[in-house]
Amino acid sequence: MAGIPDDDIRRVREASDLVSIAGERVVLRQRGRDFWGCCPFHNEKSPSFKIDPSTQLWHCFGCGEGGDVFSFVMKLDDIGFVDAVRELARRAGIQITEAPGAAANRGKKARLKEVCNETAAFYHMQLMRGRGSKVDEARSYLSGRDLGGDVPKKWQLGFAPGSGSLFAHLRSKGFKPKEMVDANVAVERGGAVRDRFYERIMFPIRDVDGDVIAFGGRVIGKGEPKYLNSQETPIFHKSEVLFGLDKAKATMASTGVAIICEGYTDVIMMHEAGVTNVVATLGTALTVQHIRVLSRHAKHKIVYLFDGDEAGQRAADRAARFIDESMLPEAGRKQVDLCAVTLPDNLDPADFVVQRGGEAIQELIDNAVPLMRYAIDRKLRGRNLADYGEKGRVLSEVLELLAPIKHSVLAQEYAGYIADRLQLDTSVVVEKLAATRAPRPMGDQEQGALSAAPVARPQRLSLPPREKERLRIERDFLSLCAGRPEIGLAYAGPLAQTVWHRDIHGNIASGLLDLLAEDASMPAAEIARKLDETYPGAASVLSGGSSHDERDPNELAKFFAEELSIRDMEDLIKELSSQLKRPGELSEDDYEMTFQSVVAMQKELAEAKRAHKPLGLE
């Protein structure tokens, strides 16, 4: 996969003990054969995170996530599969081989990161030890904004003197001019390579792993642009990167909340005030890609923190365009809750925490309102709703906000809210909403990202207890067959014949039979990984099986197979009996044949139930 041979992947997996690796991040306690702890991916007080050491699979019964050792490292460190293999190989002392093209591409990007990291170190040294009026002015500015003391060291703030000093330093470290230009710390003009940043306070921009990939520079004194950011490079894409994410991701994971503001100093000051799940965009409007990145770390909600000034309010007006299907109740567990709050008295976050403290801003964040409610209220604020002409204009404006999601449950709820606020009949608002066309909400690049976003699931209905029990039996049977390949082979018939009540369950059964036919001795963890590659979510299903340590696996398999067969017969009898109750749908011959089939199946069902031995599973 991705240039790493399967044999190397297998060796890395076999050398990586999931209990040991997870135990470095999670306090685990053994219960029976399994190990339990609090999930590292969401905030919880009671342990619902389970590791089965025999299958090397993990599952959280709180958030529903699960998989093997690779998926654990991928999710914990927010890295891809190949990087997870590399990290575990490094840990185990295993040398892996990669395709030359993949290695070369990775080598180029790694080299550009080395350029940026060395540049950050140079700028930081200039700020801390440099001499001259400009660097003195830079230190004075930071001190005046409460960014002195340990802050420059914590965030590796720097100063760019310009005049070719960075170019000379990087040359002395062995970097080539083209590498400097490709990393955008230098520019080529008239055949000469020069420093890109001159006489600016420098803010290193890091990726999620903490490597410097770009820079933001603030001018000292007067000058334009006030902030100058790195341009796009092979390692830096501003529509996806967020300042401070490397420091904020742990708190986001533990609280489930991400906070977005607009400035570097805002992020730093809020972190210093104890609010450590804050990030900022990089001189660009918020994009759908940003939201997708944050939703991988913050599972509960994302809060926009808008400045109270005019620019902040313009940003607030643009924010509602990011409400799409993934942010609706119909999206189920993948729903992203978007909320918003405006700071009072025209303050920005940095000034707010200096004047009123971290607890005060945290209280505002805790009371943030849903983004759609926030956007609607902004449209209504200050309008003369007693004037029917104005009321009609306001109604059109707020319905445009709802139009992109007008078929959702959320839109119908807000239609009632708008009707109450405007003192109109709800049916009038609903009727006008149905006729409202959505305006084009965003540019081509953002629209492309939105089109690529996952499609929302249909509204989830409450399942009857019997259906919930059926799905649990299906999951436990699949988990048992995948965890013990010899049982999977023995019950190939039931795996192929069961009428699975979830598509993913049917896909797992079919895929499992194919894998076992190919290699009957394949380890359970590898089965889970291969199935998850073909059917995303399969590893979570297999790792979520109930624990029945005290039961004989063969007895369990027999019970599950018989139980599913009995339930399938009951369902078919019910379906055929329903046809018999609808006169005119069947010909006389078909009616008689169906009737005889039902009679025969009822006898077969009665015999199957008599022979079926309950196990008393909870």
XYZ file of C-alpha atoms in Angstrom:
618
model
C 0.000 0.000 0.000
C 1.203 3.516 -0.977
C 4.688 2.218 -1.769
C 5.179 0.047 1.358
C 5.182 -3.720 0.694
C 2.521 -5.831 2.425
C 5.238 -7.960 4.041
C 6.676 -4.869 5.732
C 3.236 -3.823 6.922
C 2.693 -7.316 8.328
C 6.061 -7.249 10.142
C 5.317 -3.842 11.649
C 1.879 -4.968 12.838
C 3.244 -8.145 14.413
C 5.947 -6.139 16.219
C 3.488 -3.524 17.548
C 1.601 -4.428 20.708
C -1.529 -2.291 20.853
C -1.846 -2.570 24.637
C 1.689 -1.220 25.143
C 1.286 1.571 22.594
C -2.122 2.698 23.819
C -0.993 2.319 27.427
C 1.459 5.183 26.913
C -1.445 7.555 26.280
C -4.312 5.903 28.183
C -4.521 4.441 31.697
C -5.597 0.842 31.041
C -6.943 -1.727 33.486
C -7.450 -5.396 32.685
C -10.965 -6.851 32.996
C -11.122 -10.486 31.945
C -9.035 -10.870 28.821
C -9.604 -7.261 27.670
C -8.063 -3.938 28.717
C -10.280 -0.924 29.436
C -9.684 2.811 29.827
C -11.110 6.255 29.118
C -11.181 7.002 25.396
C -8.433 9.424 24.261
C -10.616 10.668 21.413
C -13.465 12.194 23.375
C -14.064 13.523 26.881
C -15.479 10.881 29.210
C -15.351 9.944 32.895
C -16.336 6.273 32.718
C -14.065 3.906 30.747
C -15.656 2.755 27.480
C -12.446 2.216 25.490
C -11.613 -1.508 25.058
C -8.599 -3.355 23.671
C -8.741 -7.058 22.866
C -5.101 -8.234 23.115
C -5.813 -11.483 21.282
C -7.074 -9.757 18.128
C -5.084 -6.519 18.622
C -8.238 -4.493 17.961
C -9.613 -1.499 19.894
C -13.110 -0.075 20.170
C -14.787 2.772 22.051
C -18.405 2.120 22.978
C -18.850 5.839 23.709
C -17.918 7.400 20.361
C -18.145 4.252 18.204
C -14.609 4.479 16.821
C -12.428 1.396 16.517
C -9.778 -0.428 14.512
C -6.260 -1.826 14.739
C -2.920 -0.424 15.933
C -2.456 1.547 12.714
C -5.840 3.259 12.985
C -5.135 4.061 16.655
C -1.901 5.866 15.820
C -3.481 7.540 12.776
C -6.341 8.951 14.821
C -4.288 9.849 17.886
C -1.574 11.692 15.954
C -3.790 12.821 13.045
C -1.561 11.222 10.411
C -2.126 9.019 7.368
C -1.711 5.267 7.123
C 1.758 5.378 5.570
C 3.049 7.765 8.244
C 1.562 5.513 10.935
C 3.427 2.512 9.477
C 6.648 4.551 9.397
C 6.224 5.667 13.010
C 5.511 2.166 14.295
C 8.383 0.784 12.205
C 10.732 3.358 13.731
C 9.503 2.434 17.189
C 10.014 -1.286 16.551
C 13.394 -0.824 14.856
C 12.144 -2.255 11.569
C 13.609 -1.055 8.277
C 10.872 -0.676 5.673
C 11.243 -0.200 1.931
C 9.254 2.237 -0.155
C 8.779 2.841 -3.855
C 11.464 5.259 -5.151
C 8.915 7.821 -6.307
C 7.193 7.971 -2.927
C 10.483 8.276 -1.098
C 11.683 11.061 -3.399
C 8.499 13.067 -2.959
C 8.597 12.605 0.807
C 12.268 13.566 0.768
C 11.567 16.853 -1.022
C 8.849 17.833 1.408
C 10.993 16.824 4.364
C 13.791 19.003 2.992
C 11.457 22.017 2.705
C 10.402 21.484 6.311
C 14.090 21.476 7.294
C 14.472 24.839 5.553
C 11.475 26.248 7.440
C 12.568 24.830 10.800
C 16.069 26.258 10.403
C 14.579 29.596 9.323
C 12.375 29.682 12.431
C 15.404 28.993 14.639
C 17.345 31.806 12.914
C 14.510 34.325 13.299
C 14.052 33.373 16.950
C 17.760 33.880 17.663
C 17.560 37.309 16.053
C 14.638 38.317 18.269
C 16.237 37.058 21.464
C 19.831 38.224 20.868
C 19.859 40.583 17.895
C 20.918 44.202 18.162
C 19.616 47.347 16.488
C 16.748 49.790 16.634
C 14.338 47.619 14.637
C 14.728 44.485 16.753
C 14.458 46.659 19.882
C 11.204 48.014 18.464
C 10.002 44.457 17.836
C 10.719 43.406 21.420
C 9.037 46.557 22.714
C 5.914 45.846 20.636
C 5.654 42.268 21.941
C 6.153 43.395 25.521
C 3.448 46.044 25.098
C 0.999 43.387 23.875
C 1.748 41.119 26.862
C 3.706 38.816 24.561
C 6.982 39.109 26.425
C 8.445 36.884 29.132
C 8.319 33.187 28.195
C 5.881 33.686 25.310
C 8.470 34.185 22.513
C 10.231 30.984 23.593
C 7.014 28.939 23.857
C 5.842 29.997 20.401
C 9.315 30.457 18.867
C 8.512 34.040 17.844
C 11.203 35.716 15.788
C 12.462 38.769 13.970
C 13.389 38.935 10.273
C 16.215 41.461 9.763
C 16.277 41.065 5.964
C 19.304 42.381 4.029
C 20.166 38.868 2.886
C 21.019 37.669 6.398
C 18.695 34.652 6.244
C 19.939 33.670 2.787
C 23.546 33.741 4.004
C 22.657 31.729 7.118
C 20.824 29.023 5.177
C 23.656 28.778 2.633
C 26.055 28.198 5.517
C 23.823 25.309 6.633
C 24.029 23.654 3.223
C 20.637 24.620 1.790
C 20.403 25.477 -1.907
C 18.835 28.708 -3.208
C 16.103 26.742 -5.012
C 15.143 25.040 -1.753
C 14.801 28.442 -0.067
C 12.635 29.743 -2.908
C 10.490 26.572 -2.937
C 9.942 26.967 0.818
C 9.053 30.656 0.161
C 11.477 32.034 2.741
C 13.340 33.647 -0.162
C 12.383 35.078 -3.563
C 14.218 35.286 -6.858
C 14.247 38.682 -8.532
C 16.394 39.698 -11.468
C 18.446 36.548 -11.190
C 19.292 37.180 -7.514
C 17.838 35.335 -4.515
C 16.838 37.543 -1.569
C 15.109 37.182 1.786
C 11.314 37.274 1.506
C 10.677 38.865 4.930
C 12.280 42.170 6.001
C 12.043 43.877 9.390
C 9.015 41.980 10.603
C 8.019 40.128 13.755
C 7.784 36.508 12.694
C 5.177 33.919 13.699
C 6.128 30.361 12.666
C 3.180 28.450 11.190
C 3.281 24.737 11.996
C 1.492 21.701 10.677
C -0.497 19.424 12.947
C 2.674 17.503 13.871
C 4.515 20.667 14.959
C 6.860 21.101 11.978
C 7.280 24.660 10.684
C 5.838 24.900 7.166
C 5.309 28.650 6.673
C 5.500 32.076 8.333
C 3.409 35.095 9.127
C 5.225 38.404 9.477
C 3.893 41.561 11.166
C 5.325 44.867 10.068
C 7.054 46.942 12.737
C 5.583 50.416 12.912
C 3.737 51.675 9.846
C 3.731 49.844 6.541
C 1.674 47.660 4.240
C 0.712 44.935 4.276
C 0.380 44.857 8.039
C 0.639 41.051 7.963
C 2.510 39.180 5.249
C 2.069 35.412 5.047
C 3.982 32.776 3.125
C 2.595 31.947 -0.281
C 1.396 28.461 -1.229
C 4.168 25.852 -1.305
C 4.268 22.041 -1.646
C 4.004 21.822 2.165
C 1.726 24.818 2.882
C -1.886 25.260 1.743
C -3.486 28.143 3.608
C -7.048 26.969 2.943
C -6.320 23.888 5.085
C -3.789 25.042 7.705
C -4.746 26.675 11.006
C -2.334 28.550 13.244
C -1.898 26.853 16.615
C -3.516 23.526 15.716
C -0.455 21.567 16.847
C -0.851 23.029 20.337
C -4.655 23.040 20.402
C -5.482 19.543 19.113
C -5.077 17.757 22.461
C -7.551 20.047 24.232
C -9.899 19.848 21.258
C -9.885 16.052 21.519
C -10.490 16.033 25.274
C -13.211 18.728 25.298
C -14.731 18.058 21.888
C -14.700 21.806 21.177
C -12.654 23.909 18.740
C -12.527 27.718 18.773
C -11.642 29.795 15.719
C -10.482 33.402 15.785
C -8.687 35.579 13.251
C -5.242 36.559 14.538
C -1.956 35.036 15.689
C -1.828 37.191 18.816
C -5.435 36.264 19.638
C -4.495 32.573 19.636
C -1.353 33.103 21.715
C -3.048 35.307 24.304
C -5.970 32.922 24.729
C -3.626 29.950 25.161
C -1.653 31.926 27.740
C -4.931 32.702 29.533
C -5.706 28.981 29.785
C -8.067 28.607 26.798
C -5.974 26.145 24.810
C -8.326 24.829 22.116
C -8.025 27.956 19.937
C -6.723 28.297 16.361
C -6.709 31.048 13.734
C -7.053 31.249 9.972
C -4.066 32.561 8.025
C -5.049 35.791 6.368
C -7.843 34.112 4.428
C -11.537 33.588 4.925
C -12.608 30.438 6.686
C -13.060 27.543 4.257
C -14.931 24.270 4.272
C -11.530 22.541 4.309
C -10.746 24.268 7.615
C -13.980 22.955 9.087
C -13.223 19.438 7.910
C -9.758 19.589 9.515
C -11.163 20.813 12.819
C -13.960 18.258 12.887
C -11.361 15.480 12.983
C -10.171 16.787 16.351
C -13.268 18.425 17.864
C -16.195 16.005 17.716
C -18.731 18.105 19.639
C -18.757 21.622 18.229
C -16.801 24.380 16.510
C -17.185 27.934 17.797
C -16.490 31.022 15.708
C -15.193 33.838 17.897
C -15.861 37.088 16.046
C -14.291 40.438 16.873
C -16.732 43.132 17.905
C -15.457 45.620 15.312
C -16.868 46.166 11.834
C -14.458 43.735 10.166
C -15.410 41.035 12.652
C -19.085 41.562 11.961
C -18.526 41.284 8.204
C -16.845 37.971 8.894
C -19.864 36.957 10.955
C -22.190 37.727 8.051
C -20.122 35.457 5.787
C -20.064 32.588 8.256
C -23.528 31.138 7.604
C -22.450 30.039 4.128
C -20.585 27.149 5.745
C -23.753 25.461 6.939
C -24.167 22.371 4.779
C -25.582 18.856 5.069
C -22.824 17.598 7.378
C -23.935 20.120 9.980
C -27.543 18.956 10.194
C -29.210 16.460 12.543
C -29.691 14.143 9.548
C -25.915 13.653 9.424
C -26.152 11.556 12.592
C -22.867 10.914 14.387
C -20.956 12.860 11.731
C -22.849 16.057 12.491
C -20.673 19.092 13.172
C -22.271 21.667 15.498
C -21.311 25.175 14.400
C -21.749 27.953 16.932
C -20.818 31.629 17.109
C -20.262 34.453 19.574
C -19.365 38.130 19.153
C -17.091 39.791 21.694
C -18.583 42.886 23.329
C -17.321 46.486 23.229
C -15.521 46.111 19.874
C -12.787 44.023 21.531
C -10.658 41.394 19.853
C -9.858 38.182 21.770
C -6.349 39.303 22.778
C -7.583 42.563 24.297
C -10.560 40.812 25.891
C -8.477 38.274 27.827
C -6.038 40.976 28.936
C -8.863 43.146 30.278
C -11.261 40.487 31.612
C -9.359 37.195 31.807
C -9.621 33.691 30.429
C -12.622 32.680 32.546
C -14.705 35.517 31.125
C -14.013 34.555 27.524
C -14.592 30.871 28.319
C -18.019 31.791 29.692
C -18.854 33.543 26.412
C -17.689 30.488 24.466
C -19.761 28.142 26.626
C -22.845 30.248 25.835
C -22.221 30.455 22.080
C -25.404 30.039 20.048
C -25.892 27.833 16.974
C -24.522 29.542 13.894
C -27.838 29.572 12.024
C -29.622 31.142 14.987
C -26.762 33.640 15.249
C -27.005 34.560 11.546
C -30.792 34.916 11.642
C -30.661 37.136 14.733
C -28.075 39.355 13.027
C -30.419 39.841 10.088
C -33.291 40.757 12.414
C -31.305 43.043 14.684
C -32.067 46.752 14.304
C -34.816 46.273 11.706
C -38.210 47.938 11.959
C -40.373 44.842 12.036
C -43.530 46.882 12.525
C -43.159 48.060 8.913
C -44.600 45.376 6.652
C -42.382 46.362 3.748
C -39.315 45.977 5.948
C -40.706 42.763 7.373
C -41.010 41.341 3.858
C -37.411 42.262 3.052
C -36.158 40.707 6.286
C -38.115 37.532 5.601
C -36.492 37.176 2.182
C -33.019 37.666 3.662
C -33.385 35.098 6.438
C -35.008 32.553 4.133
C -31.979 32.819 1.834
C -29.905 31.603 4.792
C -32.145 28.554 5.157
C -32.607 27.852 1.436
C -29.501 25.609 1.007
C -30.844 23.285 3.709
C -34.570 23.894 3.281
C -35.463 20.184 3.132
C -33.867 19.471 6.514
C -35.449 19.117 9.937
C -33.338 22.046 11.135
C -34.759 24.384 8.483
C -38.312 23.496 9.477
C -37.503 24.248 13.117
C -36.059 27.637 12.209
C -39.064 28.396 10.034
C -41.110 28.283 13.232
C -38.562 30.486 15.013
C -38.677 33.061 12.200
C -42.489 33.023 12.215
C -42.495 33.791 15.955
C -39.989 36.605 15.586
C -41.828 38.210 12.665
C -45.308 37.451 14.065
C -46.307 35.522 10.966
C -48.147 32.245 10.525
C -45.705 29.332 10.352
C -47.379 27.946 7.234
C -46.639 31.224 5.425
C -42.949 31.011 6.270
C -42.751 27.326 5.307
C -44.466 28.016 1.972
C -42.112 30.898 1.139
C -39.095 28.839 2.192
C -40.085 26.092 -0.251
C -40.101 28.657 -3.063
C -36.799 30.314 -2.095
C -33.755 29.487 -4.209
C -30.395 29.274 -2.513
C -27.869 31.931 -3.536
C -24.438 30.745 -4.639
C -22.771 30.615 -1.221
C -19.032 30.477 -1.982
C -16.284 30.626 -4.552
C -15.355 27.863 -6.954
C -12.553 26.483 -4.784
C -14.717 26.293 -1.686
C -17.656 24.964 -3.664
C -15.447 22.161 -4.952
C -14.451 21.296 -1.421
C -18.081 21.286 -0.354
C -19.035 19.009 -3.244
C -16.337 16.599 -2.124
C -17.636 16.601 1.456
C -19.445 13.487 2.705
C -23.147 13.381 1.814
C -25.405 13.563 4.836
C -27.156 10.408 5.938
C -30.947 10.263 5.937
C -32.674 11.199 9.167
C -32.060 8.521 11.743
C -35.183 6.874 13.168
C -35.488 5.285 16.581
C -35.027 1.526 16.222
C -37.378 -0.896 17.990
C -35.677 -2.984 20.728
C -35.925 -6.187 18.662
C -34.118 -4.586 15.713
C -31.394 -3.215 18.011
C -30.942 -6.752 19.371
C -30.801 -8.157 15.830
C -28.042 -5.728 14.816
C -26.080 -6.579 17.958
C -26.268 -10.300 17.135
C -25.119 -9.644 13.569
C -22.173 -7.576 14.807
C -21.178 -10.136 17.451
C -21.356 -12.996 14.927
C -19.196 -11.129 12.411
C -16.732 -10.099 15.108
C -16.418 -13.713 16.271
C -15.944 -15.083 12.732
C -13.340 -12.447 11.840
C -11.519 -12.814 15.150
C -11.330 -16.594 14.813
C -10.863 -17.485 11.132
C -11.429 -21.208 11.804
C -14.960 -20.350 12.975
C -15.487 -18.110 9.971
C -14.648 -21.033 7.688
C -16.877 -23.414 9.626
C -19.833 -21.023 9.322
C -19.305 -19.969 5.713
C -22.877 -21.077 4.924
C -24.620 -18.793 7.461
C -22.266 -15.925 6.531
C -23.336 -16.227 2.892
C -27.051 -16.937 3.503
C -27.993 -14.498 6.286
C -30.159 -11.536 5.254
C -28.048 -8.825 6.861
C -29.947 -5.818 8.181
C -27.097 -3.358 7.571
C -25.284 -3.026 4.259
C -21.917 -2.815 6.005
C -22.635 -6.134 7.741
C -23.375 -7.827 4.423
C -20.228 -6.351 2.894
C -18.131 -7.574 5.819
C -19.547 -11.107 5.527
C -18.871 -11.257 1.795
C -15.401 -9.730 2.127
C -14.519 -12.034 5.015
C -15.373 -15.131 2.977
C -13.199 -13.875 0.105
C -10.235 -13.234 2.430
C -10.518 -16.618 4.142
C -10.714 -18.362 0.781
C -7.488 -16.585 -0.164
C -5.632 -17.223 3.118
C -7.318 -19.204 5.877
C -4.516 -18.388 8.361
C -4.735 -14.600 7.974
C -4.434 -12.824 11.402
C -7.553 -11.140 12.759
C -5.993 -7.674 12.791
C -5.010 -7.982 9.139
C -8.513 -9.180 8.263
C -9.942 -6.100 9.978
C -7.523 -3.778 8.177
C -8.152 -5.251 4.729
C -11.927 -5.173 5.216
C -11.743 -1.569 6.444
C -9.754 -0.564 3.359
C -12.503 -1.918 1.106
C -15.477 -1.091 3.336
C -14.729 1.980 5.528
C -16.131 1.428 9.018
C -15.686 -2.350 8.945
C -12.913 -2.275 11.566
C -15.148 -0.355 13.944
C -17.933 -2.941 13.511
C -15.584 -5.872 14.109
C -13.907 -4.266 17.104
C -17.278 -3.413 18.648
C -18.413 -6.966 19.290
C -19.635 -7.765 22.797
C -17.277 -9.556 25.163
C -18.355 -13.123 26.052
C -15.141 -14.351 27.633
C -16.847 -17.052 29.667
C -18.536 -18.632 26.644
C -17.178 -21.310 24.364
C -16.621 -19.628 20.958
C -18.061 -22.591 19.058
C -21.215 -22.533 21.165
C -21.523 -18.797 20.561
C -21.123 -19.181 16.808
C -23.763 -21.937 16.711
C -26.157 -19.792 18.754
C -25.662 -16.679 16.578
C -26.066 -18.608 13.308
C -29.246 -20.349 14.506
C -30.680 -17.121 15.952
C -30.154 -15.236 12.698
C -31.622 -18.100 10.662
C -34.731 -18.200 12.882
C -35.196 -14.446 12.613
C -34.771 -14.546 8.846
C -37.499 -17.206 8.631
C -39.779 -15.098 10.831
C -39.235 -12.084 8.604
C -39.935 -14.051 5.428
C -43.092 -15.619 6.889
C -44.304 -12.166 7.896
C -43.619 -10.785 4.406
C -45.393 -13.664 2.628
C -48.331 -13.558 5.061
C -48.697 -9.861 4.293
C -48.955 -10.696 0.580
C -51.700 -13.226 1.328
C -53.700 -10.479 3.075
C -53.667 -8.233 -0.008
C -56.254 -9.705 -2.413
C -55.710 -9.159 -6.110
C -51.891 -9.039 -5.965
C -51.425 -12.773 -6.533
C -52.911 -15.076 -9.111
C -54.838 -18.081 -7.823
C -51.895 -20.409 -8.454
C -49.382 -18.030 -6.888
C -51.672 -17.568 -3.898
C -51.862 -21.313 -3.326
C -48.100 -21.742 -3.745
C -47.395 -18.888 -1.322
C -49.848 -20.284 1.196
C -48.243 -23.725 1.096
C -44.787 -22.128 1.459
C -45.894 -20.274 4.571
C -47.328 -23.465 6.109
C -44.102 -25.385 5.398
C -41.899 -22.601 6.767
C -43.990 -22.302 9.930
C -43.366 -26.014 10.611
C -39.652 -25.590 9.882
C -39.553 -22.539 12.165
C -41.238 -24.398 15.013
C -38.694 -27.228 14.747
C -35.788 -24.775 14.611
C -37.000 -22.991 17.736
C -37.374 -26.270 19.630
C -33.808 -27.259 18.744
C -32.401 -23.782 19.453
C -30.740 -23.601 22.856
C -30.810 -20.081 24.388
C -27.534 -18.933 25.959
C -28.955 -16.168 28.104
C -26.678 -13.493 26.635
C -27.121 -9.950 27.918
